mmCIF file of C-alpha atoms in Angstrom:
data_model
loop_
_atom_site.group_PDB
_atom_site.id
_atom_site.type_symbol
_atom_site.label_atom_id
_atom_site.label_comp_id
_atom_site.label_asym_id
_atom_site.label_seq_id
_atom_site.Cartn_x
_atom_site.Cartn_y
_atom_site.Cartn_z
ATOM 1 C CA MET A 1 -27.140 -57.353 -28.997
ATOM 2 C CA VAL A 2 -28.790 -54.009 -29.426
ATOM 3 C CA ILE A 3 -27.522 -52.906 -25.995
ATOM 4 C CA ILE A 4 -23.823 -53.417 -26.817
ATOM 5 C CA PRO A 5 -23.687 -50.998 -29.765
ATOM 6 C CA LEU A 6 -25.630 -48.397 -27.745
ATOM 7 C CA VAL A 7 -23.274 -48.748 -24.760
ATOM 8 C CA THR A 8 -20.250 -48.675 -27.071
ATOM 9 C CA THR A 9 -21.535 -45.586 -28.868
ATOM 10 C CA SER A 10 -22.295 -43.862 -25.551
ATOM 11 C CA LEU A 11 -18.848 -44.683 -24.167
ATOM 12 C CA LEU A 12 -17.150 -43.419 -27.314
ATOM 13 C CA PHE A 13 -19.200 -40.178 -27.174
ATOM 14 C CA PHE A 14 -18.271 -39.526 -23.512
ATOM 15 C CA PHE A 15 -14.614 -40.409 -24.177
ATOM 16 C CA PHE A 16 -14.304 -37.953 -27.071
ATOM 17 C CA PHE A 17 -16.360 -35.244 -25.317
ATOM 18 C CA PHE A 18 -14.307 -35.307 -22.102
ATOM 19 C CA SER A 19 -10.992 -35.655 -23.881
ATOM 20 C CA SER A 20 -11.792 -32.554 -25.968
ATOM 21 C CA VAL A 21 -12.741 -30.647 -22.790
ATOM 22 C CA THR A 22 -9.443 -31.687 -21.207
ATOM 23 C CA VAL A 23 -7.484 -30.562 -24.263
ATOM 24 C CA ALA A 24 -9.332 -27.219 -24.281
ATOM 25 C CA LYS A 25 -8.283 -26.552 -20.681
ATOM 26 C CA THR A 26 -4.584 -26.736 -21.560
ATOM 27 C CA HIS A 27 -4.891 -23.549 -23.646
ATOM 28 C CA ARG A 28 -5.696 -20.966 -20.989
ATOM 29 C CA PHE A 29 -5.729 -17.198 -21.282
ATOM 30 C CA VAL A 30 -3.992 -16.867 -17.893
ATOM 31 C CA GLN A 31 -1.664 -19.307 -16.237
ATOM 32 C CA SER A 32 0.508 -19.234 -13.143
ATOM 33 C CA ILE A 33 4.257 -19.134 -13.640
ATOM 34 C CA PRO A 34 6.995 -19.215 -11.037
ATOM 35 C CA PRO A 35 8.441 -15.745 -10.235
ATOM 36 C CA SER A 36 11.944 -17.123 -10.819
ATOM 37 C CA SER A 37 11.112 -17.512 -14.535
ATOM 38 C CA LEU A 38 11.214 -13.683 -14.731
ATOM 39 C CA GLY A 39 14.309 -13.332 -12.553
ATOM 40 C CA LEU A 40 12.267 -12.442 -9.437
ATOM 41 C CA HIS A 41 14.076 -14.733 -7.048
ATOM 42 C CA GLN A 42 15.624 -11.987 -4.957
ATOM 43 C CA GLN A 43 14.203 -9.727 -2.262
ATOM 44 C CA GLN A 44 12.510 -6.490 -3.229
ATOM 45 C CA LYS A 45 14.470 -3.247 -2.811
ATOM 46 C CA LEU A 46 13.170 0.067 -1.537
ATOM 47 C CA SER A 47 14.618 3.027 -3.451
ATOM 48 C CA HIS A 48 14.265 6.725 -2.657
ATOM 49 C CA LEU A 49 14.732 9.135 -5.556
ATOM 50 C CA HIS A 50 14.937 12.889 -5.079
ATOM 51 C CA PHE A 51 14.836 15.379 -7.953
ATOM 52 C CA PHE A 52 13.260 18.601 -9.221
ATOM 53 C CA PHE A 53 10.656 18.831 -11.979
ATOM 54 C CA HIS A 54 10.676 21.942 -14.220
ATOM 55 C CA ASP A 55 7.317 22.612 -15.916
ATOM 56 C CA VAL A 56 7.738 25.539 -18.325
ATOM 57 C CA VAL A 57 4.403 26.623 -19.831
ATOM 58 C CA GLY A 58 5.624 29.588 -21.905
ATOM 59 C CA GLY A 59 8.645 31.470 -23.148
ATOM 60 C CA ARG A 60 11.670 30.268 -25.101
ATOM 61 C CA ASN A 61 12.236 26.896 -23.439
ATOM 62 C CA GLN A 62 8.638 25.755 -23.166
ATOM 63 C CA THR A 63 8.304 22.107 -22.033
ATOM 64 C CA ALA A 64 4.517 21.903 -21.548
ATOM 65 C CA VAL A 65 1.892 22.688 -24.198
ATOM 66 C CA ARG A 66 -1.881 22.839 -23.879
ATOM 67 C CA VAL A 67 -3.223 20.386 -26.450
ATOM 68 C CA ALA A 68 -6.945 20.478 -25.666
ATOM 69 C CA ALA A 69 -9.531 22.510 -23.780
ATOM 70 C CA ALA A 70 -13.265 22.693 -23.295
ATOM 71 C CA PRO A 71 -15.155 25.737 -24.612
ATOM 72 C CA THR A 72 -15.500 26.923 -20.992
ATOM 73 C CA THR A 73 -11.904 26.244 -19.864
ATOM 74 C CA ASP A 74 -10.681 29.834 -20.081
ATOM 75 C CA LYS A 75 -13.716 31.048 -18.077
ATOM 76 C CA SER A 76 -13.042 28.552 -15.267
ATOM 77 C CA SER A 77 -11.002 29.635 -12.224
ATOM 78 C CA THR A 78 -9.481 26.132 -12.162
ATOM 79 C CA LEU A 79 -8.962 25.847 -15.961
ATOM 80 C CA PHE A 80 -11.281 22.834 -15.846
ATOM 81 C CA GLY A 81 -10.973 20.827 -19.052
ATOM 82 C CA ALA A 82 -7.453 21.910 -20.018
ATOM 83 C CA VAL A 83 -5.182 19.075 -21.158
ATOM 84 C CA VAL A 84 -1.416 19.664 -21.243
ATOM 85 C CA MET A 85 1.285 17.486 -22.820
ATOM 86 C CA MET A 86 4.670 17.715 -21.107
ATOM 87 C CA ASP A 87 8.289 16.756 -21.595
ATOM 88 C CA ASP A 88 9.766 18.343 -18.464
ATOM 89 C CA PRO A 89 13.391 18.023 -17.356
ATOM 90 C CA LEU A 90 14.142 16.393 -14.010
ATOM 91 C CA THR A 91 17.225 17.866 -12.332
ATOM 92 C CA GLU A 92 19.363 17.070 -9.284
ATOM 93 C CA LEU A 93 18.942 20.585 -7.844
ATOM 94 C CA PRO A 94 16.255 23.295 -8.147
ATOM 95 C CA ASP A 95 18.420 25.251 -10.588
ATOM 96 C CA ALA A 96 17.388 24.486 -14.179
ATOM 97 C CA ASP A 97 21.087 24.414 -15.142
ATOM 98 C CA SER A 98 21.901 21.584 -12.710
ATOM 99 C CA THR A 99 22.438 18.024 -13.942
ATOM 100 C CA VAL A 100 19.447 16.610 -15.812
ATOM 101 C CA VAL A 101 18.712 13.092 -14.488
ATOM 102 C CA GLY A 102 15.658 12.388 -16.640
ATOM 103 C CA ARG A 103 12.405 13.648 -18.129
ATOM 104 C CA ALA A 104 8.799 13.724 -16.930
ATOM 105 C CA GLN A 105 6.829 12.793 -20.032
ATOM 106 C CA GLY A 106 3.065 12.548 -20.183
ATOM 107 C CA ILE A 107 -0.068 14.592 -19.671
ATOM 108 C CA TYR A 108 -1.846 16.486 -16.962
ATOM 109 C CA ALA A 109 -5.417 17.651 -17.131
ATOM 110 C CA SER A 110 -7.418 20.012 -14.961
ATOM 111 C CA ALA A 111 -10.024 17.662 -13.521
ATOM 112 C CA SER A 112 -11.655 19.734 -10.764
ATOM 113 C CA THR A 113 -14.220 22.510 -10.939
ATOM 114 C CA THR A 114 -13.634 23.596 -7.324
ATOM 115 C CA GLU A 115 -9.830 23.638 -6.880
ATOM 116 C CA LEU A 116 -6.680 23.496 -8.984
ATOM 117 C CA GLY A 117 -6.518 19.706 -9.194
ATOM 118 C CA PHE A 118 -4.804 17.841 -12.006
ATOM 119 C CA LEU A 119 -5.042 14.274 -13.180
ATOM 120 C CA MET A 120 -1.384 13.339 -13.747
ATOM 121 C CA ALA A 121 -0.416 10.518 -16.123
ATOM 122 C CA MET A 122 3.329 10.582 -16.587
ATOM 123 C CA ASN A 123 6.512 8.581 -16.844
ATOM 124 C CA PHE A 124 9.698 9.563 -15.098
ATOM 125 C CA ALA A 125 12.213 8.452 -17.750
ATOM 126 C CA PHE A 126 15.691 8.393 -16.201
ATOM 127 C CA THR A 127 18.782 9.198 -18.282
ATOM 128 C CA GLN A 128 21.667 9.173 -15.790
ATOM 129 C CA GLY A 129 23.562 6.737 -13.600
ATOM 130 C CA LYS A 130 22.357 3.327 -12.500
ATOM 131 C CA TYR A 131 18.744 3.978 -13.602
ATOM 132 C CA ASN A 132 19.572 5.231 -17.127
ATOM 133 C CA GLY A 133 16.975 3.700 -19.459
ATOM 134 C CA SER A 134 14.576 2.803 -16.649
ATOM 135 C CA SER A 135 11.278 4.531 -15.960
ATOM 136 C CA LEU A 136 8.535 4.888 -13.363
ATOM 137 C CA ALA A 137 4.845 5.360 -14.185
ATOM 138 C CA VAL A 138 2.817 7.770 -12.028
ATOM 139 C CA LEU A 139 -0.945 8.078 -12.249
ATOM 140 C CA GLY A 140 -2.879 10.158 -9.740
ATOM 141 C CA ARG A 141 -4.379 13.377 -8.450
ATOM 142 C CA ASN A 142 -2.229 16.464 -7.931
ATOM 143 C CA THR A 143 -3.911 19.264 -5.971
ATOM 144 C CA VAL A 144 -1.373 21.934 -6.846
ATOM 145 C CA GLU A 145 -2.197 24.348 -4.014
ATOM 146 C CA SER A 146 -1.623 21.701 -1.293
ATOM 147 C CA ALA A 147 1.736 21.887 0.489
ATOM 148 C CA VAL A 148 2.475 18.192 -0.182
ATOM 149 C CA ARG A 149 0.765 16.056 -2.800
ATOM 150 C CA GLU A 150 0.979 12.275 -2.954
ATOM 151 C CA MET A 151 0.525 10.278 -6.147
ATOM 152 C CA PRO A 152 0.824 6.522 -6.678
ATOM 153 C CA VAL A 153 3.647 4.909 -8.615
ATOM 154 C CA VAL A 154 1.813 2.224 -10.552
ATOM 155 C CA GLY A 155 4.663 0.497 -12.384
ATOM 156 C CA GLY A 156 7.983 0.812 -14.077
ATOM 157 C CA SER A 157 10.430 -0.569 -16.603
ATOM 158 C CA GLY A 158 14.081 -1.572 -16.680
ATOM 159 C CA LEU A 159 15.446 -1.729 -13.137
ATOM 160 C CA PHE A 160 11.995 -0.658 -11.927
ATOM 161 C CA ARG A 161 10.045 -3.659 -13.290
ATOM 162 C CA PHE A 162 7.100 -4.499 -11.031
ATOM 163 C CA ALA A 163 7.611 -1.197 -9.183
ATOM 164 C CA ARG A 164 5.008 0.159 -6.820
ATOM 165 C CA GLY A 165 5.128 3.027 -4.384
ATOM 166 C CA TYR A 166 4.350 6.716 -4.171
ATOM 167 C CA ALA A 167 5.657 10.116 -5.183
ATOM 168 C CA GLN A 168 5.435 13.195 -2.984
ATOM 169 C CA ALA A 169 5.454 16.568 -4.715
ATOM 170 C CA LYS A 170 6.143 19.953 -3.089
ATOM 171 C CA THR A 171 6.156 23.221 -5.004
ATOM 172 C CA HIS A 172 9.638 24.702 -4.676
ATOM 173 C CA SER A 173 9.003 27.878 -6.669
ATOM 174 C CA MET A 174 6.569 29.312 -9.183
ATOM 175 C CA SER A 175 6.814 32.159 -11.660
ATOM 176 C CA MET A 176 4.643 33.324 -14.519
ATOM 177 C CA TRP A 177 5.996 30.663 -16.911
ATOM 178 C CA GLU A 178 7.674 28.014 -14.750
ATOM 179 C CA ALA A 179 6.861 25.786 -11.792
ATOM 180 C CA VAL A 180 9.721 23.980 -10.052
ATOM 181 C CA VAL A 181 8.460 21.023 -8.054
ATOM 182 C CA GLU A 182 10.514 18.951 -5.631
ATOM 183 C CA TYR A 183 9.818 15.213 -5.833
ATOM 184 C CA ASP A 184 10.575 12.477 -3.325
ATOM 185 C CA VAL A 185 9.741 9.094 -4.818
ATOM 186 C CA TYR A 186 9.696 5.867 -2.810
ATOM 187 C CA VAL A 187 9.429 2.615 -4.779
ATOM 188 C CA LEU A 188 9.586 -1.090 -4.090
ATOM 189 C CA HIS A 189 11.100 -3.015 -6.993
ATOM 190 C CA TYR A 190 13.170 -6.094 -7.788
#
């Protein structure tokens, strides 16, 4: 008779213990969902965007402002430590008066002590045509003195959800206050 209550108590303990473990597993931090639940049932598209970036660091129509610097930044040949916030127009043609198709908004920081190399963290926010309201996120290294620089596209919004790809930058022209950079951007998206 003593064995039955012990067995019953043990069985009840194991039943409640394992049922609580099972219930706990239903509340997961991460779970798999079908891509179709987000409208990802179609093939990915490859888009090529071509535009010009106008970074104006001084004068009347300034679009980039230094917001931070190290005590040694101005003594550095590479401006190491400078951090610049930008809201640069993106245009169809190199001429600043051509159609504005969006804005490059974000920051760049001089991150090299040996060459003019920027860490770029920016969004290309598009304002015209099919991609109006959509954006691409770029995060990468920009060695300004190289003929062609490549930076990864790490995401996007709107029509560029789940975007990935790369952006190639080529300096078109440079003056005392303005750099005009030609961009070719290749992105896979849904």
